[in-house]
Amino acid sequence: MLFVGLVVAALAAAVMTVATRQLSRVNEGHYLPVVVGQFAVRPLLATKALRVAAQTLAVLAALIVSQATWDYTAPWPSIVITITILFAPVAIPVAVITVAHNRRLQNTRRTLG
């Protein structure tokens, strides 16, 4: 079951990567908020659906991993792994793509100014 949970987490990361790239493409020329904020150009409904699907897959992966690794005598490793599986597939692709997107904007402004 642990392998299934890790595969679902990888799928969640892939879906979030696709959604964030679409969001980056739609907001080309505008800054993307790194953590919280509004986008200059509203995301398409399909992009929103992909983001929700990725978050749902991450929750499902975390539940599968928690069931596969839970041990009443030593719960902390299971808790840490579950929390990592919950946040990593969503946060890592978003952070990497957003920082790269915003960095390109900074380089463009330096060359124009």
Short mmCIF file of N, CA and C in Angstrom, two decimals:
data_model
loop_
_atom_site.label_atom_id
_atom_site.label_comp_id
_atom_site.label_asym_id
_atom_site.label_seq_id
_atom_site.Cartn_x
_atom_site.Cartn_y
_atom_site.Cartn_z
N MET A 1 0.82 -1.20 0.00
CA MET A 1 0.00 0.00 0.00
C MET A 1 0.86 1.26 0.00
N LEU A 2 2.01 1.19 0.62
CA LEU A 2 2.89 2.35 0.66
C LEU A 2 3.27 2.77 -0.76
N PHE A 3 3.57 1.79 -1.62
CA PHE A 3 3.93 2.10 -3.00
C PHE A 3 2.77 2.79 -3.71
N VAL A 4 1.56 2.35 -3.48
CA VAL A 4 0.38 2.98 -4.10
C VAL A 4 0.26 4.43 -3.63
N GLY A 5 0.47 4.66 -2.36
CA GLY A 5 0.40 6.03 -1.84
C GLY A 5 1.46 6.93 -2.46
N LEU A 6 2.67 6.41 -2.65
CA LEU A 6 3.72 7.19 -3.26
C LEU A 6 3.44 7.46 -4.74
N VAL A 7 2.83 6.51 -5.43
CA VAL A 7 2.45 6.72 -6.83
C VAL A 7 1.36 7.78 -6.92
N VAL A 8 0.39 7.74 -6.03
CA VAL A 8 -0.67 8.75 -6.02
C VAL A 8 -0.08 10.13 -5.71
N ALA A 9 0.88 10.19 -4.81
CA ALA A 9 1.55 11.47 -4.50
C ALA A 9 2.31 12.00 -5.72
N ALA A 10 2.98 11.11 -6.45
CA ALA A 10 3.68 11.53 -7.66
C ALA A 10 2.70 12.02 -8.72
N LEU A 11 1.55 11.37 -8.81
CA LEU A 11 0.51 11.82 -9.73
C LEU A 11 -0.01 13.20 -9.33
N ALA A 12 -0.18 13.42 -8.04
CA ALA A 12 -0.63 14.73 -7.55
C ALA A 12 0.40 15.80 -7.91
N ALA A 13 1.67 15.50 -7.77
CA ALA A 13 2.72 16.46 -8.12
C ALA A 13 2.72 16.75 -9.61
N ALA A 14 2.50 15.73 -10.43
CA ALA A 14 2.46 15.94 -11.88
C ALA A 14 1.27 16.81 -12.28
N VAL A 15 0.11 16.54 -11.70
CA VAL A 15 -1.08 17.33 -12.01
C VAL A 15 -0.90 18.78 -11.55
N MET A 16 -0.31 18.98 -10.37
CA MET A 16 -0.08 20.33 -9.88
C MET A 16 0.94 21.06 -10.75
N THR A 17 1.92 20.34 -11.26
CA THR A 17 2.90 20.95 -12.17
C THR A 17 2.22 21.44 -13.44
N VAL A 18 1.36 20.63 -14.02
CA VAL A 18 0.64 21.02 -15.23
C VAL A 18 -0.23 22.24 -14.96
N ALA A 19 -0.96 22.23 -13.85
CA ALA A 19 -1.85 23.35 -13.52
C ALA A 19 -1.07 24.63 -13.27
N THR A 20 0.05 24.53 -12.58
CA THR A 20 0.83 25.73 -12.28
C THR A 20 1.51 26.27 -13.53
N ARG A 21 1.92 25.41 -14.43
CA ARG A 21 2.48 25.89 -15.70
C ARG A 21 1.42 26.60 -16.53
N GLN A 22 0.20 26.08 -16.53
CA GLN A 22 -0.88 26.78 -17.24
C GLN A 22 -1.13 28.14 -16.61
N LEU A 23 -1.13 28.19 -15.31
CA LEU A 23 -1.33 29.45 -14.60
C LEU A 23 -0.20 30.43 -14.89
N SER A 24 1.01 29.94 -14.97
CA SER A 24 2.15 30.78 -15.30
C SER A 24 2.04 31.32 -16.72
N ARG A 25 1.60 30.48 -17.64
CA ARG A 25 1.45 30.89 -19.03
C ARG A 25 0.38 31.96 -19.18
N VAL A 26 -0.75 31.79 -18.49
CA VAL A 26 -1.84 32.76 -18.56
C VAL A 26 -1.43 34.10 -17.97
N ASN A 27 -0.61 34.08 -16.93
CA ASN A 27 -0.17 35.31 -16.25
C ASN A 27 1.21 35.77 -16.72
N GLU A 28 1.58 35.45 -17.95
CA GLU A 28 2.87 35.87 -18.48
C GLU A 28 2.96 37.39 -18.46
N GLY A 29 4.05 37.91 -17.93
CA GLY A 29 4.24 39.35 -17.82
C GLY A 29 3.75 39.93 -16.50
N HIS A 30 3.15 39.11 -15.65
CA HIS A 30 2.66 39.54 -14.34
C HIS A 30 3.30 38.66 -13.27
N TYR A 31 3.46 39.22 -12.10
CA TYR A 31 3.99 38.45 -10.98
C TYR A 31 2.94 37.46 -10.49
N LEU A 32 3.40 36.30 -10.08
CA LEU A 32 2.55 35.30 -9.44
C LEU A 32 2.78 35.39 -7.94
N PRO A 33 1.72 35.36 -7.14
CA PRO A 33 1.92 35.34 -5.69
C PRO A 33 2.54 34.01 -5.27
N VAL A 34 3.53 34.07 -4.39
CA VAL A 34 4.25 32.87 -4.00
C VAL A 34 3.41 32.03 -3.03
N VAL A 35 2.82 32.66 -2.04
CA VAL A 35 2.06 31.91 -1.05
C VAL A 35 0.56 32.21 -1.17
N VAL A 36 0.19 33.46 -0.93
CA VAL A 36 -1.21 33.84 -0.95
C VAL A 36 -1.32 35.16 -1.70
N GLY A 37 -2.36 35.30 -2.48
CA GLY A 37 -2.60 36.55 -3.19
C GLY A 37 -3.49 36.31 -4.39
N GLN A 38 -3.76 37.39 -5.10
CA GLN A 38 -4.60 37.29 -6.29
C GLN A 38 -3.73 37.31 -7.54
N PHE A 39 -4.19 36.62 -8.55
CA PHE A 39 -3.49 36.59 -9.82
C PHE A 39 -3.93 37.78 -10.66
N ALA A 40 -3.02 38.30 -11.48
CA ALA A 40 -3.35 39.43 -12.35
C ALA A 40 -4.40 39.01 -13.37
N VAL A 41 -4.25 37.81 -13.91
CA VAL A 41 -5.22 37.25 -14.85
C VAL A 41 -5.83 36.03 -14.17
N ARG A 42 -7.14 36.02 -14.08
CA ARG A 42 -7.81 34.91 -13.39
C ARG A 42 -7.54 33.59 -14.09
N PRO A 43 -7.32 32.54 -13.33
CA PRO A 43 -7.07 31.23 -13.94
C PRO A 43 -8.35 30.68 -14.60
N LEU A 44 -8.14 29.88 -15.63
CA LEU A 44 -9.25 29.24 -16.31
C LEU A 44 -9.90 28.20 -15.39
N LEU A 45 -11.13 27.86 -15.70
CA LEU A 45 -11.84 26.86 -14.89
C LEU A 45 -11.13 25.51 -14.93
N ALA A 46 -10.57 25.16 -16.09
CA ALA A 46 -9.84 23.89 -16.19
C ALA A 46 -8.61 23.90 -15.29
N THR A 47 -7.94 25.04 -15.19
CA THR A 47 -6.76 25.14 -14.33
C THR A 47 -7.17 25.01 -12.87
N LYS A 48 -8.26 25.65 -12.50
CA LYS A 48 -8.76 25.51 -11.13
C LYS A 48 -9.11 24.06 -10.83
N ALA A 49 -9.74 23.40 -11.79
CA ALA A 49 -10.12 22.00 -11.59
C ALA A 49 -8.88 21.11 -11.43
N LEU A 50 -7.83 21.38 -12.20
CA LEU A 50 -6.59 20.61 -12.05
C LEU A 50 -5.95 20.83 -10.69
N ARG A 51 -5.97 22.08 -10.20
CA ARG A 51 -5.39 22.36 -8.89
C ARG A 51 -6.16 21.65 -7.79
N VAL A 52 -7.49 21.65 -7.88
CA VAL A 52 -8.31 20.96 -6.89
C VAL A 52 -8.07 19.45 -6.96
N ALA A 53 -7.95 18.93 -8.18
CA ALA A 53 -7.69 17.49 -8.35
C ALA A 53 -6.34 17.11 -7.74
N ALA A 54 -5.33 17.96 -7.94
CA ALA A 54 -4.01 17.67 -7.37
C ALA A 54 -4.05 17.69 -5.85
N GLN A 55 -4.76 18.64 -5.29
CA GLN A 55 -4.86 18.70 -3.83
C GLN A 55 -5.64 17.50 -3.28
N THR A 56 -6.66 17.09 -3.99
CA THR A 56 -7.43 15.92 -3.58
C THR A 56 -6.57 14.65 -3.65
N LEU A 57 -5.78 14.53 -4.71
CA LEU A 57 -4.89 13.38 -4.83
C LEU A 57 -3.84 13.38 -3.71
N ALA A 58 -3.36 14.56 -3.33
CA ALA A 58 -2.39 14.64 -2.24
C ALA A 58 -3.00 14.19 -0.92
N VAL A 59 -4.25 14.57 -0.68
CA VAL A 59 -4.93 14.12 0.55
C VAL A 59 -5.12 12.60 0.52
N LEU A 60 -5.53 12.08 -0.64
CA LEU A 60 -5.71 10.64 -0.77
C LEU A 60 -4.38 9.90 -0.55
N ALA A 61 -3.31 10.43 -1.12
CA ALA A 61 -1.98 9.82 -0.93
C ALA A 61 -1.58 9.85 0.54
N ALA A 62 -1.85 10.96 1.21
CA ALA A 62 -1.51 11.05 2.63
C ALA A 62 -2.30 10.04 3.46
N LEU A 63 -3.57 9.86 3.13
CA LEU A 63 -4.37 8.86 3.85
C LEU A 63 -3.85 7.45 3.62
N ILE A 64 -3.50 7.14 2.38
CA ILE A 64 -2.97 5.81 2.07
C ILE A 64 -1.65 5.57 2.79
N VAL A 65 -0.77 6.56 2.76
CA VAL A 65 0.53 6.41 3.41
C VAL A 65 0.37 6.30 4.92
N SER A 66 -0.55 7.07 5.49
CA SER A 66 -0.74 7.00 6.94
C SER A 66 -1.26 5.63 7.36
N GLN A 67 -2.15 5.06 6.56
CA GLN A 67 -2.66 3.72 6.87
C GLN A 67 -1.56 2.67 6.73
N ALA A 68 -0.69 2.85 5.75
CA ALA A 68 0.36 1.86 5.50
C ALA A 68 1.49 1.93 6.52
N THR A 69 1.73 3.11 7.10
CA THR A 69 2.90 3.26 7.98
C THR A 69 2.54 3.42 9.45
N TRP A 70 1.27 3.44 9.79
CA TRP A 70 0.89 3.72 11.18
C TRP A 70 1.33 2.61 12.11
N ASP A 71 1.92 3.02 13.23
CA ASP A 71 2.36 2.10 14.27
C ASP A 71 2.06 2.78 15.61
N TYR A 72 1.25 2.14 16.43
CA TYR A 72 0.84 2.75 17.70
C TYR A 72 2.01 2.92 18.67
N THR A 73 3.01 2.08 18.55
CA THR A 73 4.12 2.18 19.50
C THR A 73 5.10 3.29 19.13
N ALA A 74 5.17 3.65 17.85
CA ALA A 74 6.06 4.73 17.40
C ALA A 74 5.33 5.55 16.33
N PRO A 75 4.43 6.46 16.73
CA PRO A 75 3.61 7.15 15.74
C PRO A 75 4.32 8.29 15.01
N TRP A 76 5.42 8.83 15.57
CA TRP A 76 6.02 10.04 14.99
C TRP A 76 6.55 9.86 13.57
N PRO A 77 7.22 8.79 13.23
CA PRO A 77 7.65 8.64 11.83
C PRO A 77 6.46 8.64 10.85
N SER A 78 5.40 7.98 11.23
CA SER A 78 4.22 7.95 10.38
C SER A 78 3.60 9.33 10.23
N ILE A 79 3.55 10.07 11.31
CA ILE A 79 2.98 11.42 11.27
C ILE A 79 3.82 12.33 10.38
N VAL A 80 5.14 12.26 10.51
CA VAL A 80 6.02 13.10 9.70
C VAL A 80 5.92 12.74 8.22
N ILE A 81 5.92 11.46 7.91
CA ILE A 81 5.80 11.02 6.52
C ILE A 81 4.45 11.44 5.94
N THR A 82 3.39 11.31 6.70
CA THR A 82 2.05 11.68 6.23
C THR A 82 1.96 13.17 5.95
N ILE A 83 2.49 13.98 6.83
CA ILE A 83 2.45 15.43 6.62
C ILE A 83 3.29 15.82 5.41
N THR A 84 4.43 15.16 5.25
CA THR A 84 5.27 15.44 4.08
C THR A 84 4.56 15.06 2.78
N ILE A 85 3.92 13.90 2.78
CA ILE A 85 3.18 13.45 1.59
C ILE A 85 1.99 14.37 1.32
N LEU A 86 1.42 14.95 2.35
CA LEU A 86 0.28 15.85 2.17
C LEU A 86 0.71 17.16 1.52
N PHE A 87 1.83 17.74 1.93
CA PHE A 87 2.21 19.08 1.46
C PHE A 87 3.19 19.09 0.30
N ALA A 88 4.10 18.15 0.23
CA ALA A 88 5.16 18.20 -0.78
C ALA A 88 4.66 18.15 -2.23
N PRO A 89 3.71 17.27 -2.60
CA PRO A 89 3.28 17.24 -4.00
C PRO A 89 2.60 18.53 -4.47
N VAL A 90 2.09 19.30 -3.55
CA VAL A 90 1.43 20.55 -3.92
C VAL A 90 2.40 21.72 -3.80
N ALA A 91 3.14 21.80 -2.73
CA ALA A 91 3.96 22.97 -2.46
C ALA A 91 5.22 23.05 -3.32
N ILE A 92 5.88 21.95 -3.55
CA ILE A 92 7.15 21.99 -4.28
C ILE A 92 6.97 22.44 -5.73
N PRO A 93 6.05 21.85 -6.52
CA PRO A 93 5.89 22.34 -7.89
C PRO A 93 5.45 23.80 -7.96
N VAL A 94 4.56 24.20 -7.06
CA VAL A 94 4.09 25.59 -7.06
C VAL A 94 5.24 26.54 -6.74
N ALA A 95 6.03 26.23 -5.74
CA ALA A 95 7.13 27.12 -5.36
C ALA A 95 8.17 27.21 -6.46
N VAL A 96 8.55 26.10 -7.05
CA VAL A 96 9.59 26.10 -8.07
C VAL A 96 9.14 26.87 -9.31
N ILE A 97 7.94 26.61 -9.79
CA ILE A 97 7.45 27.27 -11.00
C ILE A 97 7.20 28.75 -10.75
N THR A 98 6.65 29.09 -9.60
CA THR A 98 6.38 30.50 -9.29
C THR A 98 7.67 31.30 -9.16
N VAL A 99 8.66 30.76 -8.48
CA VAL A 99 9.93 31.47 -8.33
C VAL A 99 10.60 31.65 -9.69
N ALA A 100 10.57 30.61 -10.52
CA ALA A 100 11.16 30.72 -11.86
C ALA A 100 10.42 31.75 -12.70
N HIS A 101 9.10 31.77 -12.61
CA HIS A 101 8.28 32.73 -13.35
C HIS A 101 8.61 34.16 -12.91
N ASN A 102 8.63 34.40 -11.62
CA ASN A 102 8.91 35.74 -11.10
C ASN A 102 10.36 36.16 -11.36
N ARG A 103 11.29 35.22 -11.36
CA ARG A 103 12.69 35.53 -11.64
C ARG A 103 12.85 36.00 -13.08
N ARG A 104 12.13 35.37 -14.02
CA ARG A 104 12.18 35.81 -15.42
C ARG A 104 11.69 37.24 -15.55
N LEU A 105 10.68 37.61 -14.77
CA LEU A 105 10.17 38.98 -14.82
C LEU A 105 11.21 39.96 -14.30
N GLN A 106 11.93 39.60 -13.25
CA GLN A 106 12.97 40.47 -12.73
C GLN A 106 14.08 40.66 -13.74
N ASN A 107 14.47 39.59 -14.45
CA ASN A 107 15.51 39.70 -15.46
C ASN A 107 15.06 40.57 -16.62
N THR A 108 13.80 40.48 -17.00
CA THR A 108 13.27 41.29 -18.09
C THR A 108 13.28 42.76 -17.72
N ARG A 109 12.91 43.09 -16.51
CA ARG A 109 12.89 44.48 -16.08
C ARG A 109 14.30 45.05 -15.97
N ARG A 110 15.27 44.24 -15.61
CA ARG A 110 16.64 44.73 -15.54
C ARG A 110 17.18 45.09 -16.92
N THR A 111 16.84 44.29 -17.92
CA THR A 111 17.35 44.56 -19.26
C THR A 111 16.63 45.74 -19.91
N LEU A 112 15.37 45.97 -19.52
CA LEU A 112 14.62 47.08 -20.09
C LEU A 112 14.98 48.39 -19.44
N GLY A 113 15.35 48.36 -18.16
CA GLY A 113 15.58 49.58 -17.39
C GLY A 113 16.92 50.10 -17.61
#
